Coordinates of C-alpha atoms in Angstrom, one line a residue:
Chain A
M226 CA -202.1 43.5 308.0
S227 CA -200.1 40.9 306.0
D228 CA -203.3 39.0 305.5
A229 CA -204.9 42.0 303.9
L230 CA -201.8 42.4 301.6
I231 CA -202.0 38.8 300.6
A232 CA -205.7 39.2 299.8
L233 CA -204.9 42.3 297.8
R234 CA -202.2 40.4 295.9
E235 CA -204.6 37.6 295.1
A236 CA -207.3 40.1 293.9
L237 CA -204.8 41.9 291.7
L238 CA -203.5 38.7 290.2
A239 CA -207.0 37.5 289.5
T240 CA -207.8 40.3 287.1
P241 CA -206.3 40.2 283.6
L242 CA -205.9 44.0 283.8
S243 CA -202.8 43.6 285.9
S244 CA -201.1 41.6 283.1
T245 CA -202.3 44.1 280.6
A246 CA -201.0 47.1 282.5
L247 CA -197.6 45.4 283.1
T248 CA -197.4 44.5 279.4
L249 CA -198.2 48.0 278.2
A250 CA -195.9 49.6 280.7
A251 CA -193.0 47.3 279.8
Y252 CA -193.5 47.8 276.1
L253 CA -193.6 51.6 276.3
A254 CA -190.6 51.7 278.6
A255 CA -188.7 49.4 276.1
L256 CA -189.7 51.6 273.2
W257 CA -188.4 54.7 275.0
A258 CA -185.1 52.9 276.0
V259 CA -184.5 51.5 272.4
E260 CA -185.1 55.0 271.0
R261 CA -182.5 56.3 273.5
L262 CA -180.0 53.7 272.4
G263 CA -180.3 54.7 268.7
R264 CA -182.4 51.7 267.7
P265 CA -179.7 49.0 267.6
S266 CA -180.8 46.2 265.2
W267 CA -179.5 43.5 267.6
C268 CA -181.9 44.6 270.3
P269 CA -185.6 44.9 269.2
A270 CA -187.9 46.6 271.6
V271 CA -189.8 43.3 272.1
L272 CA -186.8 41.6 273.6
L273 CA -186.1 44.4 276.0
A274 CA -189.8 44.6 277.0
A275 CA -189.9 40.8 277.6
L276 CA -186.8 41.0 279.7
L277 CA -188.4 43.8 281.8
V278 CA -191.6 41.8 282.3
A279 CA -189.6 38.7 283.2
A280 CA -187.5 40.6 285.7
I281 CA -190.6 42.2 287.3
L282 CA -192.3 38.7 287.6
W283 CA -189.2 37.3 289.1
G284 CA -188.8 40.2 291.5
L285 CA -192.4 40.0 292.7
S286 CA -192.3 36.2 292.6
I287 CA -195.4 36.0 290.4
D288 CA -195.9 32.8 288.6
F289 CA -195.4 33.0 284.8
A290 CA -198.6 31.0 284.3
D291 CA -200.6 33.7 286.3
Y292 CA -199.2 36.5 284.1
R293 CA -199.8 34.5 281.0
R294 CA -203.4 33.8 281.9
G295 CA -204.0 37.6 282.1
A296 CA -202.0 38.4 279.0
D297 CA -204.0 35.9 277.0
W298 CA -206.7 38.5 276.8
L299 CA -204.3 40.8 275.1
M300 CA -203.1 38.1 272.8
L301 CA -206.6 37.5 271.7
L302 CA -206.2 40.5 269.4
L303 CA -203.6 38.5 267.5
G304 CA -206.4 36.8 265.6
P305 CA -207.9 40.0 264.0
A306 CA -204.4 41.4 263.7
T307 CA -203.4 38.4 261.6
V308 CA -206.5 38.8 259.4
A309 CA -205.5 42.5 259.0
L310 CA -202.2 41.4 257.3
G311 CA -204.4 40.6 254.3
V312 CA -204.7 44.3 253.7
P313 CA -201.0 45.0 252.9
L314 CA -200.9 41.7 251.0
Y315 CA -203.8 43.0 248.9
Q316 CA -201.9 46.3 248.3
Q317 CA -198.8 44.4 247.2
L318 CA -200.7 42.3 244.6
H319 CA -199.4 44.5 241.7
H320 CA -195.8 43.4 242.6
I321 CA -196.9 39.8 242.5
R322 CA -198.6 40.2 239.1
A323 CA -195.6 42.0 237.6
L324 CA -193.0 39.6 239.0
W325 CA -194.9 36.4 239.5
K326 CA -192.3 34.3 237.6
P327 CA -189.2 35.1 239.6
L328 CA -191.3 35.0 242.8
A329 CA -192.8 31.6 241.9
L330 CA -189.3 30.2 241.2
S331 CA -187.5 31.6 244.2
L332 CA -190.0 31.8 247.0
P333 CA -190.8 28.1 247.5
P334 CA -187.2 26.9 247.8
A335 CA -186.2 29.9 249.8
A336 CA -189.0 29.5 252.3
A337 CA -188.6 25.7 252.5
L338 CA -184.8 25.9 253.0
A339 CA -185.2 28.6 255.7
S340 CA -187.0 25.9 257.7
C341 CA -185.0 22.8 256.5
Y342 CA -181.5 24.1 257.2
S343 CA -182.3 24.7 260.8
L344 CA -184.3 21.4 261.2
A345 CA -181.4 19.4 259.7
L346 CA -178.8 21.1 262.0
A347 CA -180.9 20.7 265.1
W348 CA -181.8 17.1 264.3
A349 CA -178.1 16.3 263.6
L350 CA -177.2 17.8 267.0
G351 CA -179.8 15.6 268.7
A352 CA -182.7 18.0 269.4
S353 CA -186.0 16.4 270.6
P354 CA -189.1 16.3 268.4
E355 CA -190.6 19.1 270.5
V356 CA -187.6 21.3 269.9
L357 CA -187.7 20.6 266.1
A358 CA -191.4 21.5 266.0
S359 CA -190.7 24.8 267.8
L360 CA -187.9 25.7 265.4
A361 CA -189.6 24.7 262.1
P362 CA -191.6 27.9 261.6
K363 CA -188.7 30.2 262.8
S364 CA -188.7 32.4 259.7
V365 CA -192.4 33.0 259.7
T366 CA -194.0 36.1 261.1
A367 CA -195.0 35.6 264.8
P368 CA -198.8 35.6 264.5
I369 CA -198.7 33.0 261.8
A370 CA -195.9 31.0 263.4
L371 CA -197.9 30.8 266.6
G372 CA -200.7 29.0 264.7
I373 CA -198.2 26.7 263.0
V374 CA -196.5 25.7 266.2
E375 CA -199.8 24.8 267.8
E376 CA -200.5 22.5 264.9
L377 CA -197.0 20.9 265.2
G378 CA -197.0 20.6 269.0
G379 CA -194.0 22.7 269.7
S380 CA -193.2 25.0 272.6
V381 CA -194.5 28.6 272.2
P382 CA -191.8 30.3 274.3
L383 CA -189.0 28.4 272.5
L384 CA -190.5 29.5 269.2
M385 CA -190.6 33.1 270.3
G386 CA -187.0 33.1 271.3
G387 CA -186.1 31.4 268.0
L388 CA -188.1 34.0 266.1
L389 CA -186.2 36.9 267.7
I390 CA -182.8 35.4 267.2
T391 CA -183.7 34.5 263.6
G392 CA -184.9 38.0 262.8
V393 CA -181.7 39.6 264.2
M394 CA -179.4 37.1 262.5
A395 CA -181.2 37.5 259.1
T396 CA -180.8 41.3 259.4
L397 CA -177.0 40.9 260.1
A398 CA -176.6 38.3 257.4
V399 CA -178.2 40.4 254.7
R400 CA -176.1 43.4 255.7
L401 CA -172.9 41.3 255.5
L402 CA -173.7 39.0 252.5
G403 CA -175.5 41.5 250.3
P404 CA -172.4 43.7 249.6
A405 CA -170.1 40.6 249.5
L406 CA -172.2 39.1 246.7
G407 CA -172.4 42.4 244.9
I408 CA -176.2 42.7 245.3
R409 CA -177.4 46.3 245.4
D410 CA -180.9 45.7 244.1
H411 CA -183.1 46.8 247.0
R412 CA -185.9 44.5 245.8
I413 CA -183.7 41.5 246.3
L414 CA -182.2 42.6 249.6
G415 CA -185.7 43.5 250.9
F416 CA -187.2 40.2 249.8
A417 CA -184.4 38.3 251.5
L418 CA -185.0 40.3 254.7
G419 CA -188.7 39.5 254.6
V420 CA -188.4 35.8 253.7
N421 CA -185.8 35.0 256.3
G422 CA -186.2 37.7 259.0
H423 CA -190.0 38.1 259.1
A424 CA -191.1 41.3 260.9
V425 CA -187.7 42.1 262.4
G426 CA -186.1 42.0 258.9
T427 CA -189.1 44.0 257.4
V428 CA -188.6 46.8 259.8
R429 CA -184.9 47.0 258.8
A430 CA -185.9 46.9 255.1
F431 CA -188.2 49.9 255.5
E432 CA -185.2 51.7 257.0
M433 CA -183.3 51.0 253.8
S434 CA -185.9 52.2 251.3
P435 CA -189.6 52.0 250.6
S436 CA -188.9 49.6 247.7
A437 CA -187.0 47.3 250.0
G438 CA -189.7 47.5 252.6
A439 CA -192.5 46.7 250.1
F440 CA -190.6 43.6 248.9
A441 CA -189.8 42.6 252.5
S442 CA -193.4 42.7 253.5
L443 CA -194.3 40.8 250.4
G444 CA -191.6 38.1 251.1
M445 CA -192.8 38.0 254.7
S446 CA -196.5 37.4 253.9
L447 CA -195.8 34.9 251.1
T448 CA -193.4 32.9 253.3
G449 CA -195.9 32.9 256.1
I450 CA -198.7 31.7 253.9
L451 CA -196.6 29.1 252.1
T452 CA -195.2 27.7 255.4
A453 CA -198.5 27.7 257.1
L454 CA -200.1 25.7 254.3
C455 CA -197.2 23.3 253.6
L456 CA -195.4 22.7 256.9
P457 CA -198.2 21.0 258.9
L458 CA -199.0 18.8 255.9
A459 CA -195.3 17.8 255.5
W460 CA -195.2 17.2 259.3
R461 CA -198.1 14.8 259.0
L462 CA -196.7 13.0 256.0
L463 CA -193.3 12.6 257.8
G464 CA -195.2 11.2 260.8
L465 CA -193.6 13.5 263.3
Chain B
M76 CA -214.2 56.1 265.3
I77 CA -217.2 54.3 263.9
A78 CA -215.1 53.4 260.9
V79 CA -212.6 51.6 263.2
L80 CA -215.5 49.7 264.8
R81 CA -216.8 48.7 261.4
G82 CA -213.3 47.6 260.4
F83 CA -212.8 45.7 263.6
L84 CA -216.1 43.9 263.0
W85 CA -214.9 42.9 259.5
L86 CA -211.6 41.6 260.9
T87 CA -213.3 39.7 263.7
G88 CA -216.0 38.4 261.3
V89 CA -213.4 37.2 258.8
W90 CA -211.4 35.5 261.6
L91 CA -214.6 33.7 262.7
A92 CA -215.2 32.6 259.1
G93 CA -211.6 31.3 259.0
E94 CA -212.2 29.4 262.2
T95 CA -215.4 28.0 260.8
L96 CA -213.6 26.7 257.7
V97 CA -210.8 25.3 259.8
V98 CA -213.2 23.3 262.0
L99 CA -215.5 22.2 259.3
L100 CA -212.8 21.1 256.8
D101 CA -210.4 20.0 259.5
L102 CA -207.6 22.2 258.0
P103 CA -204.1 21.9 259.4
V104 CA -203.8 25.7 259.3
S105 CA -204.6 28.4 261.9
A106 CA -207.8 30.4 261.6
G107 CA -205.7 33.6 261.4
V108 CA -204.0 32.5 258.2
V109 CA -207.2 31.4 256.5
G110 CA -208.8 34.7 257.6
M111 CA -205.9 36.6 256.1
L112 CA -206.3 34.9 252.7
L113 CA -210.1 35.4 252.9
M114 CA -209.5 39.0 253.7
T115 CA -207.2 39.4 250.6
G116 CA -209.8 37.6 248.5
L117 CA -212.7 39.7 249.7
L118 CA -210.7 42.9 249.0
M119 CA -209.9 41.6 245.5
L120 CA -213.6 41.1 244.9
R121 CA -214.2 44.6 246.2
I122 CA -216.2 43.3 249.2
G123 CA -215.8 45.3 252.4
R124 CA -214.6 48.9 252.6
L125 CA -210.8 49.1 252.4
D126 CA -210.8 52.4 254.3
D127 CA -212.7 50.9 257.3
I128 CA -210.7 47.8 257.4
A129 CA -207.4 49.6 257.1
A130 CA -208.5 52.0 259.9
A131 CA -208.8 49.1 262.2
G132 CA -206.0 47.0 260.8
Q133 CA -203.2 49.5 260.6
P134 CA -203.0 50.1 264.4
L135 CA -203.3 46.4 265.0
I136 CA -200.4 45.6 262.7
G137 CA -198.4 48.3 264.3
L138 CA -199.0 46.7 267.7
L139 CA -198.2 43.1 266.6
A140 CA -194.8 43.3 268.4
M141 CA -196.5 44.2 271.6
L142 CA -199.2 41.5 271.2
I143 CA -196.7 38.7 270.9
M144 CA -194.5 40.0 273.7
P145 CA -196.2 38.0 276.5
G146 CA -195.2 34.9 274.5
V147 CA -191.6 36.1 274.4
V148 CA -191.5 36.5 278.2
G149 CA -191.9 32.7 278.5
V150 CA -188.5 32.1 276.9
F151 CA -186.9 33.2 280.2
F152 CA -188.8 30.6 282.2
I153 CA -188.1 27.5 280.1
A154 CA -184.3 27.2 280.5
D155 CA -184.6 24.0 282.5
D156 CA -187.1 22.4 280.2
F157 CA -184.7 22.2 277.3
A158 CA -181.5 21.6 279.2
G159 CA -178.8 19.9 277.0
Q160 CA -180.4 21.1 273.8
W161 CA -179.4 24.7 273.8
L162 CA -176.3 24.1 271.6
A163 CA -178.5 22.4 269.0
V164 CA -181.0 25.3 269.2
A165 CA -178.3 28.0 268.9
V166 CA -176.4 26.3 266.0
A167 CA -179.7 25.7 264.2
L168 CA -180.8 29.3 264.5
V169 CA -177.5 31.1 263.8
I170 CA -175.9 28.8 261.1
G171 CA -179.3 27.9 259.7
T172 CA -180.3 31.5 259.2
L173 CA -177.0 32.5 257.7
A174 CA -177.3 29.6 255.2
S175 CA -180.9 30.4 254.3
V176 CA -180.1 34.1 253.7
L177 CA -177.3 33.2 251.4
T178 CA -179.5 30.8 249.5
T179 CA -182.3 33.4 249.1
L180 CA -179.9 36.1 247.9
L181 CA -178.3 33.7 245.3
L182 CA -181.7 32.5 244.1
M183 CA -183.1 35.9 243.7
R184 CA -180.0 37.2 242.0
R185 CA -180.5 34.4 239.5
C186 CA -184.3 34.8 239.0
M187 CA -184.9 38.5 239.3
P188 CA -185.0 40.7 236.1
A189 CA -182.9 43.8 236.2
E190 CA -184.5 46.9 237.7
P191 CA -186.4 49.0 235.2
A192 CA -184.3 52.1 235.9
A193 CA -180.9 51.7 237.7
D194 CA -180.9 53.2 241.2
A195 CA -184.3 54.7 240.7
P196 CA -186.8 52.2 241.9
Q197 CA -190.1 52.6 240.0
E198 CA -192.4 51.0 242.5
S199 CA -193.8 53.5 244.9
L200 CA -194.8 52.6 248.4
T201 CA -198.4 51.6 248.5

């Protein structure tokens, strides 16, 4: 009897469909729960869904590597999904044409500092090179950041955790600092949300106004592109 | 439905083109980013039907959070790997993000021209 059960378990773990079903179920459950809680900005659905999956893996004592092997099939879609980000970027081009000067002046330092502040702090507190590589793309939207971290040789799970915390912190920071600095221009608030808080911040910006959302997605794409093009080069030059 | 398939073929094809460039030119950038730039460039040149590509791309972008979720799960299994560095990680993320938001806001307040019409944003959602 127990032999049959072990064989069944083996068979189920061998197919990527188990991981797929688990991922979909956890994500849908998390969406439902987050909706129930009134969409708190400190708890994105992804975080809750990841907690659920982790708890189930732990409860059934399934190896994370086994789950990950199946889920890789799902993550394969990240490739075309990243390419698809070119569509909203194309649709935002009129903003870039109209405001290229302020954008060209503020985007590169903003995107570079988003990475540098954290790197400097982590380095000063004695973080290892692997940790530094995982934190460097922390303000970049996840599909692009994944590609960067592979180039730099960081840890994907650590990057993912960092991305979530960064997104939530950026949302909080804009909400606190915006009024304190007397900034009411939704274009600026949205841009700051997108540059620093990637997708999490962009979702929050779309809740503020369509204009904030448009500038957030613009800031998010431009930060992603700029970081993806410059960070691996800078890393090579620094010899890290 | 056929439109979605056509769009998905475009997205996959452009990703493959991106991967080709990355491998051939030894670019330190991921194929997805190169593909995204190629996609924008193609659309600017009016190559590829925007409707088809958007039909496949919109749902994929909407599902991005779910697609990265398996990666997030890993964070709960690495606690031991980075023992002793969690303080550095936490400080870097929390203080670093606060500082960078502050910088962005100050920079943008400096550089951005005033809105065309106060409290009535002109730009419509595309």
